[in-house]
Short mmCIF file of C-alpha atoms (C1' of nucleotides) in Angstrom, two decimals:
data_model
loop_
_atom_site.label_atom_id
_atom_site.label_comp_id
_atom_site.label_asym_id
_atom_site.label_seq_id
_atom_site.Cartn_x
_atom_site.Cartn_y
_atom_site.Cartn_z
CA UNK A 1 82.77 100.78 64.76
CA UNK A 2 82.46 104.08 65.93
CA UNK A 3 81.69 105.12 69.35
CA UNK A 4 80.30 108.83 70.52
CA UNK A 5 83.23 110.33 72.75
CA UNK A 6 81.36 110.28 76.08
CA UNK A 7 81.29 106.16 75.16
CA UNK A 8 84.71 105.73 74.88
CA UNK A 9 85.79 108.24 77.72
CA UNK A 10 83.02 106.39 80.30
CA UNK A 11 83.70 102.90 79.42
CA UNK A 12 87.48 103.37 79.93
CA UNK A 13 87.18 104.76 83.18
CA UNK A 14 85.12 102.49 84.52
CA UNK A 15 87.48 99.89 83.12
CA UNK A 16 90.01 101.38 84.98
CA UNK A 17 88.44 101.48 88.04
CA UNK A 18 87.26 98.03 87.95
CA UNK A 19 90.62 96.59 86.89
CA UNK A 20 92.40 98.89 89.73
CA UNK A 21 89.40 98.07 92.18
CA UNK A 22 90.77 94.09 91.86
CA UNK A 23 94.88 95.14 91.31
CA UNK A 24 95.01 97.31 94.40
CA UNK A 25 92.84 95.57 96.41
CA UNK A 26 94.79 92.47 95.61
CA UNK A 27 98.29 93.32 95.98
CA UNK A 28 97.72 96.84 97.49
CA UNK A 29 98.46 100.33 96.30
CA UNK A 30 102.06 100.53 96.34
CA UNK A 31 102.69 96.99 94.58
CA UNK A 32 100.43 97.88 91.84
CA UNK A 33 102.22 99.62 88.82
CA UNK A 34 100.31 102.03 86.54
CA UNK A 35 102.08 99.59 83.49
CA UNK A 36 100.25 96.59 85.45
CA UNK A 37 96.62 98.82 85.36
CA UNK A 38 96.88 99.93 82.03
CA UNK A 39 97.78 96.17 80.23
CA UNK A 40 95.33 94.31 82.40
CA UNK A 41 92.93 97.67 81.73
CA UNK A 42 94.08 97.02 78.01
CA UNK A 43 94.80 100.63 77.55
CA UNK A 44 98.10 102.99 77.22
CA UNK A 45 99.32 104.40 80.48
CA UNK A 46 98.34 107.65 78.59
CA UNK A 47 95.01 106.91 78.87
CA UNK A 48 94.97 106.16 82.64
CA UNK A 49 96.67 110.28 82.89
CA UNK A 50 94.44 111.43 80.41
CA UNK A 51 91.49 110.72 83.21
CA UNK A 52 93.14 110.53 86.36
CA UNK A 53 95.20 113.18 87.71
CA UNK A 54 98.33 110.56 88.44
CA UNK A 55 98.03 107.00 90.41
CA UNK A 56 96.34 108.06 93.69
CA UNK A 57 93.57 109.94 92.20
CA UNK A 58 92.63 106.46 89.85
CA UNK A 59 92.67 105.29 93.60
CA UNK A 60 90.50 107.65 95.12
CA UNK A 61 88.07 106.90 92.69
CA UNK A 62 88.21 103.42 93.25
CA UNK A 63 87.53 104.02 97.14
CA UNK A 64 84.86 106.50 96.24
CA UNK A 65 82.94 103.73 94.64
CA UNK A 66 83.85 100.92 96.69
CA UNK A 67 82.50 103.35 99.58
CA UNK A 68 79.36 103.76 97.32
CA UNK A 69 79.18 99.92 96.99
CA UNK A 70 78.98 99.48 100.73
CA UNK A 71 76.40 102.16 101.05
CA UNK A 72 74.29 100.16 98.16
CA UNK A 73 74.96 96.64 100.25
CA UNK A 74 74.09 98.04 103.37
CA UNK A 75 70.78 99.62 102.48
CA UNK A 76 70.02 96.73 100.67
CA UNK A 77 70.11 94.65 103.67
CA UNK A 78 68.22 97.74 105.65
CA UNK A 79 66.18 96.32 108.85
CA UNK A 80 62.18 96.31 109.44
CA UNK A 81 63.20 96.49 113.47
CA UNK A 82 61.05 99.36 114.33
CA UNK A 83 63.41 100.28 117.82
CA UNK A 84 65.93 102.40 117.02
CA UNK A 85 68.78 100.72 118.99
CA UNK A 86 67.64 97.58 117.73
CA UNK A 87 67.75 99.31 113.76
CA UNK A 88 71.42 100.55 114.53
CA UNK A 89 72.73 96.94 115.89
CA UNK A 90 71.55 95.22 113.38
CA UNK A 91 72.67 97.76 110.50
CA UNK A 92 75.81 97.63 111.89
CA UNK A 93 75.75 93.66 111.17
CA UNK A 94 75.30 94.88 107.97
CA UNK A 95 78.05 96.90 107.21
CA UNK A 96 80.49 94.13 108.91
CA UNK A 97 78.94 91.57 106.75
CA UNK A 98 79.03 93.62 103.45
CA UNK A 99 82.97 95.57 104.47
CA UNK A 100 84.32 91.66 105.46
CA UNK A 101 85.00 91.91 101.60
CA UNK A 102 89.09 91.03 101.94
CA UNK A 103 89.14 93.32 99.23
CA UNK A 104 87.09 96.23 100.22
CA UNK A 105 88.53 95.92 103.69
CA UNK A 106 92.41 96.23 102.22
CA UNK A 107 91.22 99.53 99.88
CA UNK A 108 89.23 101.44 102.57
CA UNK A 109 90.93 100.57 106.12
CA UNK A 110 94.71 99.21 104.98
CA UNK A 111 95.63 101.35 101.96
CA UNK A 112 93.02 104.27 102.02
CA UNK A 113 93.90 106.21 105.25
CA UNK A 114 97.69 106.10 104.12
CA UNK A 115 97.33 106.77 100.59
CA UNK A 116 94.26 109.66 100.85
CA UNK A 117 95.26 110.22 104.16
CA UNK A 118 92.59 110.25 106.68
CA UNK A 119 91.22 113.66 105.94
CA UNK A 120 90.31 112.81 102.76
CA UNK A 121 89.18 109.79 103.35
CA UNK A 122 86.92 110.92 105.69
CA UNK A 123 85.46 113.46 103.73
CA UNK A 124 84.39 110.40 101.44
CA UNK A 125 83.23 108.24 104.48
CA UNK A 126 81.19 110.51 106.36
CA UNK A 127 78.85 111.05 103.02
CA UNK A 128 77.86 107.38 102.91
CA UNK A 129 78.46 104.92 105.84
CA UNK A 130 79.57 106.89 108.63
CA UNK A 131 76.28 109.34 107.93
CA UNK A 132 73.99 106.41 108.14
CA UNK A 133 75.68 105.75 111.56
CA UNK A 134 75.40 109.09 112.76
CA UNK A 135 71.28 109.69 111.78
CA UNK A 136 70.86 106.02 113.44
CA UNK A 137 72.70 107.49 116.86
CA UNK A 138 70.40 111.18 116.60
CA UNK A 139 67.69 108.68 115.81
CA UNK A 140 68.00 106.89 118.95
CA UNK A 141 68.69 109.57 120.91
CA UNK A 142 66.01 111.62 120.37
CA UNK A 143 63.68 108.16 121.16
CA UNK A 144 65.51 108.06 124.68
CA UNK A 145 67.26 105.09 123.34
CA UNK A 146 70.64 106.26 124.05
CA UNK A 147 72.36 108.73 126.31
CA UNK A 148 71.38 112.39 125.34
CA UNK A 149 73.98 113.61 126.99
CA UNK A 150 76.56 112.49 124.62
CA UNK A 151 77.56 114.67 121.48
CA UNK A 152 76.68 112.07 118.57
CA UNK A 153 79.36 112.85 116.12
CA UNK A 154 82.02 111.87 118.54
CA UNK A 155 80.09 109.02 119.73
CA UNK A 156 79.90 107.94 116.04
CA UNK A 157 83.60 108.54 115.61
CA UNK A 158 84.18 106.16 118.14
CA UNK A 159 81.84 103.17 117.13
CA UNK A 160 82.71 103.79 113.56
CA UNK A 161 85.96 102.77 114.86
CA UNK A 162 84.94 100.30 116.60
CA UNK A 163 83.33 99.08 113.43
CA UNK A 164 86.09 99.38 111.73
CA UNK A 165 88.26 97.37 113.73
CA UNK A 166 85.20 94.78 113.96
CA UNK A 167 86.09 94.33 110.33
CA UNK A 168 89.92 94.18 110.12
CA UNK A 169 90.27 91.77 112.71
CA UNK A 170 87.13 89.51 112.04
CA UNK A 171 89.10 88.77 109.10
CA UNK A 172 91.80 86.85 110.65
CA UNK A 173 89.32 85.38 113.27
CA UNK A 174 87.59 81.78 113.08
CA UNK A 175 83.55 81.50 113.53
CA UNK A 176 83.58 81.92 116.90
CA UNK A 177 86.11 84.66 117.10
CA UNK A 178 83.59 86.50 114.64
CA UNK A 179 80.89 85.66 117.19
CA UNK A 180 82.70 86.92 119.83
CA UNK A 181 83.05 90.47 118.29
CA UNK A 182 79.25 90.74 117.10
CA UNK A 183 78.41 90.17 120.96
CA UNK A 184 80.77 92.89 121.98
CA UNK A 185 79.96 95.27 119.92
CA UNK A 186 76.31 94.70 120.70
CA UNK A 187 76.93 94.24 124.32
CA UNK A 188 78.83 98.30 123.50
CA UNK A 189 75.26 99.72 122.48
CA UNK A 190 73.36 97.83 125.40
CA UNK A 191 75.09 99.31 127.39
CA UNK A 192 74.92 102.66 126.19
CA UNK A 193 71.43 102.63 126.64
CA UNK A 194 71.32 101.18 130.49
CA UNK A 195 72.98 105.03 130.70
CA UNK A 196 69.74 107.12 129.72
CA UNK B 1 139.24 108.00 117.55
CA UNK B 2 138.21 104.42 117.10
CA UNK B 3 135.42 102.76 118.32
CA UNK B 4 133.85 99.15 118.80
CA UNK B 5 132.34 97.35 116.25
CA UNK B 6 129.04 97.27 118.22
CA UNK B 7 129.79 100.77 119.18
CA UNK B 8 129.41 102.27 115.39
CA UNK B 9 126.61 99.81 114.23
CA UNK B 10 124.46 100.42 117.39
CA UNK B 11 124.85 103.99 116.72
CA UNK B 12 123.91 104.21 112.87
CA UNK B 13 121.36 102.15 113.46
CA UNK B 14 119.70 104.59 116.69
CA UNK B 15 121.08 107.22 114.08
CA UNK B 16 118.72 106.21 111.33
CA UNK B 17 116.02 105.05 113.44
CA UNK B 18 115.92 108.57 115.13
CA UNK B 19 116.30 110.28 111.27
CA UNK B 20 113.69 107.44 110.26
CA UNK B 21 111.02 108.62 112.62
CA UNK B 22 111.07 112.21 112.00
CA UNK B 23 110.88 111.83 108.03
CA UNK B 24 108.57 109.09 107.51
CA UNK B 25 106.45 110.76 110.45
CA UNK B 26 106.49 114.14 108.87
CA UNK B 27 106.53 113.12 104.99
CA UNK B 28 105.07 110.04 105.20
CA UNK B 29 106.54 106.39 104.15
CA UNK B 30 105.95 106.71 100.87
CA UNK B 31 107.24 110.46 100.36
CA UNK B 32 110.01 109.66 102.21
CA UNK B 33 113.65 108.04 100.19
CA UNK B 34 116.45 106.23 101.28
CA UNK B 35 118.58 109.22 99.71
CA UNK B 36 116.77 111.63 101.79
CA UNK B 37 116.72 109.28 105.32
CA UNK B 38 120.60 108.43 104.72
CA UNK B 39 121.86 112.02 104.20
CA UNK B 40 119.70 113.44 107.06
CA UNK B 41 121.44 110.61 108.84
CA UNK B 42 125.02 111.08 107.49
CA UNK B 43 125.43 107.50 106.39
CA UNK B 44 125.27 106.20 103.05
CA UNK B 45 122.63 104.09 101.59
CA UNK B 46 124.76 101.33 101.51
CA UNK B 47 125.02 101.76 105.17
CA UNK B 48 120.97 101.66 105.55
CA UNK B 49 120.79 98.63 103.70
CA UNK B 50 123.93 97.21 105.61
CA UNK B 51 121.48 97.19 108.63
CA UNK B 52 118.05 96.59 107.48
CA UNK B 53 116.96 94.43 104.82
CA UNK B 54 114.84 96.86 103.22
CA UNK B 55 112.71 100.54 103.60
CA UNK B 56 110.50 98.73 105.31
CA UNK B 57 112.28 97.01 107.32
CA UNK B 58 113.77 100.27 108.69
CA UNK B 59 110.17 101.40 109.25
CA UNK B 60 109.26 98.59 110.97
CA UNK B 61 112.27 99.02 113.39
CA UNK B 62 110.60 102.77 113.75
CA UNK B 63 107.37 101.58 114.58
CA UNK B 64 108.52 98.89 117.09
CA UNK B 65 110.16 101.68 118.63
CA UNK B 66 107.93 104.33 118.60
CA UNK B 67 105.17 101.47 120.34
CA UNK B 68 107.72 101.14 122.88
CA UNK B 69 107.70 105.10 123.73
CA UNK B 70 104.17 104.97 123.63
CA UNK B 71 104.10 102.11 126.35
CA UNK B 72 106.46 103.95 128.51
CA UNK B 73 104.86 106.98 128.30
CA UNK B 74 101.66 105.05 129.39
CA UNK B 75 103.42 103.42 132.16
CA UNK B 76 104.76 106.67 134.11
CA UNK B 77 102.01 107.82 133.90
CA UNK B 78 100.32 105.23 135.71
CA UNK B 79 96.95 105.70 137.57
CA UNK B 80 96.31 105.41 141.62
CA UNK B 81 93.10 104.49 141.15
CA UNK B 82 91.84 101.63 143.14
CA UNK B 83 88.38 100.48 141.08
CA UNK B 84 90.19 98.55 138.26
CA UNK B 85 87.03 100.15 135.54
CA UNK B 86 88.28 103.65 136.60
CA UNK B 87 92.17 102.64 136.29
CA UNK B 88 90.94 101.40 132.36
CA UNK B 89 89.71 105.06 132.05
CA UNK B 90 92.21 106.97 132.71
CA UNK B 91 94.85 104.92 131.20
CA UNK B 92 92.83 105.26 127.95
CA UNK B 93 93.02 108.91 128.57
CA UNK B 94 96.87 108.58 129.16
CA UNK B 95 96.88 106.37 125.89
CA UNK B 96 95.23 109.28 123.91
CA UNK B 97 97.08 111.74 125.08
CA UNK B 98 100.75 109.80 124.25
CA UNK B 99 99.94 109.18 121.03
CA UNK B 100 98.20 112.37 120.39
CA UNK B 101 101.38 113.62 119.08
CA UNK B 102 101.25 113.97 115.21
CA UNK B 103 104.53 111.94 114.51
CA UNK B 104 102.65 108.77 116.23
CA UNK B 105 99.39 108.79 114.87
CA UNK B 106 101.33 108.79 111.10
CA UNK B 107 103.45 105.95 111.91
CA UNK B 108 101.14 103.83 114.27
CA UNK B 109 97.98 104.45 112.57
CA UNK B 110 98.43 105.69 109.21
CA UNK B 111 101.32 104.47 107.31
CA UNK B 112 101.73 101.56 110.10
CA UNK B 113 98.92 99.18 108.64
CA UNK B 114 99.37 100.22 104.95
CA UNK B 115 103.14 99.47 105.02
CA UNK B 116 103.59 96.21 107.90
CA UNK B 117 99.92 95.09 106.99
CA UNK B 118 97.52 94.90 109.55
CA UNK B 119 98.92 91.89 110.83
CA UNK B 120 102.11 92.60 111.52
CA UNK B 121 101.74 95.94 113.12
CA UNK B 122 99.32 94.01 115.21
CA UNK B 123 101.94 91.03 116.40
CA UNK B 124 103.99 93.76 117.55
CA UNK B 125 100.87 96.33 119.22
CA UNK B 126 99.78 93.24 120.94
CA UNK B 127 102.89 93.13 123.31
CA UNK B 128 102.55 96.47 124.42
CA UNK B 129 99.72 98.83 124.21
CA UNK B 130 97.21 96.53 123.29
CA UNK B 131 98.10 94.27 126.00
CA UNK B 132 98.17 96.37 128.34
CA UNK B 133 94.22 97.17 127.96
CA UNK B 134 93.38 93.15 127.59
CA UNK B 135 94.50 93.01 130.82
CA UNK B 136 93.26 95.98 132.13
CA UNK B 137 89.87 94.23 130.91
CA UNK B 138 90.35 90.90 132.21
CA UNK B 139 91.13 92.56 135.67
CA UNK B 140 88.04 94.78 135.20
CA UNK B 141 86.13 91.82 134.82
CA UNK B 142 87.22 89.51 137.14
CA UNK B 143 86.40 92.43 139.81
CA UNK B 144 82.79 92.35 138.59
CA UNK B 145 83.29 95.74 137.15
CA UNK B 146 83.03 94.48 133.21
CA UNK B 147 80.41 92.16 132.17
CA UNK B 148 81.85 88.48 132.07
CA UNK B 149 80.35 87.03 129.28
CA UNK B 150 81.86 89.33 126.58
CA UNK B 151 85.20 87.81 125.34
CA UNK B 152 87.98 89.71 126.61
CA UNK B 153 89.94 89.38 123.35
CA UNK B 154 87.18 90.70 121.48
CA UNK B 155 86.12 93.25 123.58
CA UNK B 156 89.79 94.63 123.36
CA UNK B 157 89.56 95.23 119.94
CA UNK B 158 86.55 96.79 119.68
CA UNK B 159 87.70 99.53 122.93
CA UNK B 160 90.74 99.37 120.85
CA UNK B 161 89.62 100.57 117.83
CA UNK B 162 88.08 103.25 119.51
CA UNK B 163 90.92 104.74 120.93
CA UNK B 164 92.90 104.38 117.93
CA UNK B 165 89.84 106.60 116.17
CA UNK B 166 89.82 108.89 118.98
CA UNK B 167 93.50 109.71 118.55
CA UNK B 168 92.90 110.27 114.81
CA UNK B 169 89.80 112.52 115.04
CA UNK B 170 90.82 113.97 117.99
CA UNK B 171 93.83 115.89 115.73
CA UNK B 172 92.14 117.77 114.02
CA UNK B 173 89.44 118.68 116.64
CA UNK B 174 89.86 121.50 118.68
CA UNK B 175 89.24 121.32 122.40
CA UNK B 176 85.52 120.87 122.62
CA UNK B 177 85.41 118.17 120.38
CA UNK B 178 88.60 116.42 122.10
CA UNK B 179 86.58 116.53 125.22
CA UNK B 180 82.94 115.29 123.84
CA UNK B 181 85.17 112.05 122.58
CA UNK B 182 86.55 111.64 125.98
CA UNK B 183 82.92 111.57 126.95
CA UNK B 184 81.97 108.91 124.56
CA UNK B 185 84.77 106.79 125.72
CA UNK B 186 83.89 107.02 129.45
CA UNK B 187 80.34 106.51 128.87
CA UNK B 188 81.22 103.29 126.84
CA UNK B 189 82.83 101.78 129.39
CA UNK B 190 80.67 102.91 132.30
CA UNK B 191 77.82 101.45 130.09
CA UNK B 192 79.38 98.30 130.21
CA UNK B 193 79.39 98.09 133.59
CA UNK B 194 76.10 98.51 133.47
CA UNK B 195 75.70 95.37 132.35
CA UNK B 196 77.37 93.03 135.12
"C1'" DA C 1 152.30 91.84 116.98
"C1'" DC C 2 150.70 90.17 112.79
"C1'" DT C 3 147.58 88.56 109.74
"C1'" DA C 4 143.41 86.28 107.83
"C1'" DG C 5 138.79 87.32 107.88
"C1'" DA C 6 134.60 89.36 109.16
"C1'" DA C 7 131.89 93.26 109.96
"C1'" DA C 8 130.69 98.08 108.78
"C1'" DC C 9 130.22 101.00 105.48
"C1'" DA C 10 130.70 103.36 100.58
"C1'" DT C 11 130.17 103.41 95.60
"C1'" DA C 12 128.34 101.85 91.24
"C1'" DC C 13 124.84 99.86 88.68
"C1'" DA C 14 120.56 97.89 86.59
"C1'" DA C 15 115.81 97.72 86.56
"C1'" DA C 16 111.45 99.75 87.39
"C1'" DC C 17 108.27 103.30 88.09
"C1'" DT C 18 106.12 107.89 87.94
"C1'" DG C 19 104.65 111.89 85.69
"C1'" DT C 20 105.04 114.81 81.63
"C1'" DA C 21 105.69 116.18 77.03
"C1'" DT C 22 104.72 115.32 72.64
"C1'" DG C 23 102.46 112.97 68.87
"C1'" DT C 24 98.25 110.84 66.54
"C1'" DA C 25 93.57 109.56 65.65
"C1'" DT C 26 88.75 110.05 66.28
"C1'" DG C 27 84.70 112.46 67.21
"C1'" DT C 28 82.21 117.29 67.14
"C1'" DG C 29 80.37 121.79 66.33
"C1'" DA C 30 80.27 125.71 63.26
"C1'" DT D 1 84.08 120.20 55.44
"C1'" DC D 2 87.24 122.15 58.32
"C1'" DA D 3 89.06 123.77 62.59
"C1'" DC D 4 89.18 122.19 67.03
"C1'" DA D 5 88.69 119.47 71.11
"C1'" DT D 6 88.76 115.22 73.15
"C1'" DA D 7 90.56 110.57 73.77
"C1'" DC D 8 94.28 108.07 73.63
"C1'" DA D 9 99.36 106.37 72.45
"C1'" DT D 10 104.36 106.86 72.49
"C1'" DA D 11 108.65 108.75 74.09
"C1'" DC D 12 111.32 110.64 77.53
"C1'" DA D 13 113.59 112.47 81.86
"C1'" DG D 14 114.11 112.11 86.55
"C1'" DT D 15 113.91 109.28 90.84
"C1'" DT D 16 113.83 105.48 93.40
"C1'" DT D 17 114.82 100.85 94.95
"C1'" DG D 18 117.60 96.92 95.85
"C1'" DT D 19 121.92 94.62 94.74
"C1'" DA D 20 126.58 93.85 93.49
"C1'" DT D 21 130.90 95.13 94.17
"C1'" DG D 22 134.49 97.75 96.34
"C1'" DT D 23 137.05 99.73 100.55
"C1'" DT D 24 138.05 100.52 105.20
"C1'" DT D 25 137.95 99.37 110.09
"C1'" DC D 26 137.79 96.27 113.70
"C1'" DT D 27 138.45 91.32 115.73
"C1'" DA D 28 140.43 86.91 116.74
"C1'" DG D 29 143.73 83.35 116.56
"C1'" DT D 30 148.52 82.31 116.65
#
DNA sequence: ACTAGAAACATACAAACTGTATGTATGTGA
DNA sequence: TCACATACATACAGTTTGTATGTTTCTAGT
């Protein structure tokens, strides 16, 4: 059995990022041990170093694709609704459905601000899910669909956080709690757009 | 010189509290050791321990606390205003402007959920800031001001997430941007009462 | 006032973890 | 095929955490 190098070298790093996708986002980042990623990884601890700089860059990586994954689900699940308001409620549906993931919501809103710290995160962020907010909000401005007036990146920073938030506490929240925060968050961009 | 029981354990703990928030806000809860938060403190570790079960324990007492400053801060500087939608405005605007400082946004928003979990750090936000803006809400809508049919609750957390993002991205902005997410804030809300 | 005992604190210790340094094996290019 | 690089494993040193065990200072009952 003999594998080319770029084999072996690919195939354990994704290993490692699945097996540290499921460890941190199970127990979080500080109760997972690089011993605990490298058995269930079935690798040395060597290996892990030999392609990750130490334990929060095997992280990063994990929230770069997790990030990636949400990007994928979202898209997937992309709307026909040809009003642009309409387009950016219902893709943010979307991303709450696909980021209610217990574990994608512990590795990109719990443990990834604190571990990457928020710059870095961001930097990941704003390539993937927070851009697709953004165009959507330039889209609908430039239809007269929102407010003009506003500058869109901050009004994106602020329903992204809103979004956010959407997510963490939906979590904890029965049916109609979850109901509750679709219809405020909807009710947010509504009324938005009585402003143009 | 001797002093009370009470008198010596009230002041360690205040002591390490005090140390507490200045290294875990400037170093982070992770980066930041016992050793280190004891000697800065002039206890021992055994004296740290004596008084909280664990590091986290002690940074939960520093985040309890530092939500209290924030909600005093908040208080004095309590609006006039008489419409109960612009009295939600501006004490949003005090809110960002308390916990603008870069010791609070580390421990309330950053380390906070990563370390307490998102539930915890939320039992204790709910008595105080959070609170404060549910009723601030109800109050808005019972005036007529706020649209009735969104859940108060819910609607909380999503304004609430918001301001916790406009803290965050509002660091590293400089004035211009600080300002533009101002804007987006006030136009959310006057949006909203759009739709009463 | 004296003395058990509790509370406050200090010291010592064991286990675990992280990151690095060093060693080995497997693939690769000349 | 041979020198080298890459992929990985093992060994080690330094820190850290939480606990267990001392020591000192206060407190309460008689």
């Amino acid at each position: 059995m003999s594998r080319t190098n770029e084999e072996r070298s690919s195939a354990s790093r994704a290993t490692l990022i699945k097996v540290g996708r499921r460890l941190f986002g199970q127990h979080g980042f500080a109760a997972t041990s690089t011993p605990m990623i490298a058995e269930a990884a079935g690798v040395s601890r060597g290996a892990l170093y030999h392609h990750f700089k130490d334990k929060a860059d095997l992280f990063a990586a994990v929230v770069e694709a997790e990030f990636a994954r949400l990007a994928e689900a979202i898209d997937d699940a992309a709307t026909e609704a040809s009003d642009p308001l309409e387009k950016l409620i219902e893709g943010g549906e979307n991303f709450i459905t696909a980021a209610s993931d217990p574990v994608s919501q512990k590795l990109l809103f719990i443990d990834g601000p604190a571990v990457l710290g928020s710059g870095m995160l961001h930097a990941v962020d704003t390539d993937t899910t927070t851009n697709t907010l953004l165009i959507g909000i330039e889209e609908a401005q430039a239809a007269g669909r929102l407010p003009r007036d506003i500058p869109a990146a901050a009004l994106t920073s602020m329903m992204s956080g809103a979004y956010d938030r959407a997510v963490i506490d939906g979590f904890g929240a029965d049916e109609a709690g979850r109901l509750a925060i679709r219809h405020a968050i909807r009710s947010l961009w509504e009324g938005l757009s009585k402003l143009t």
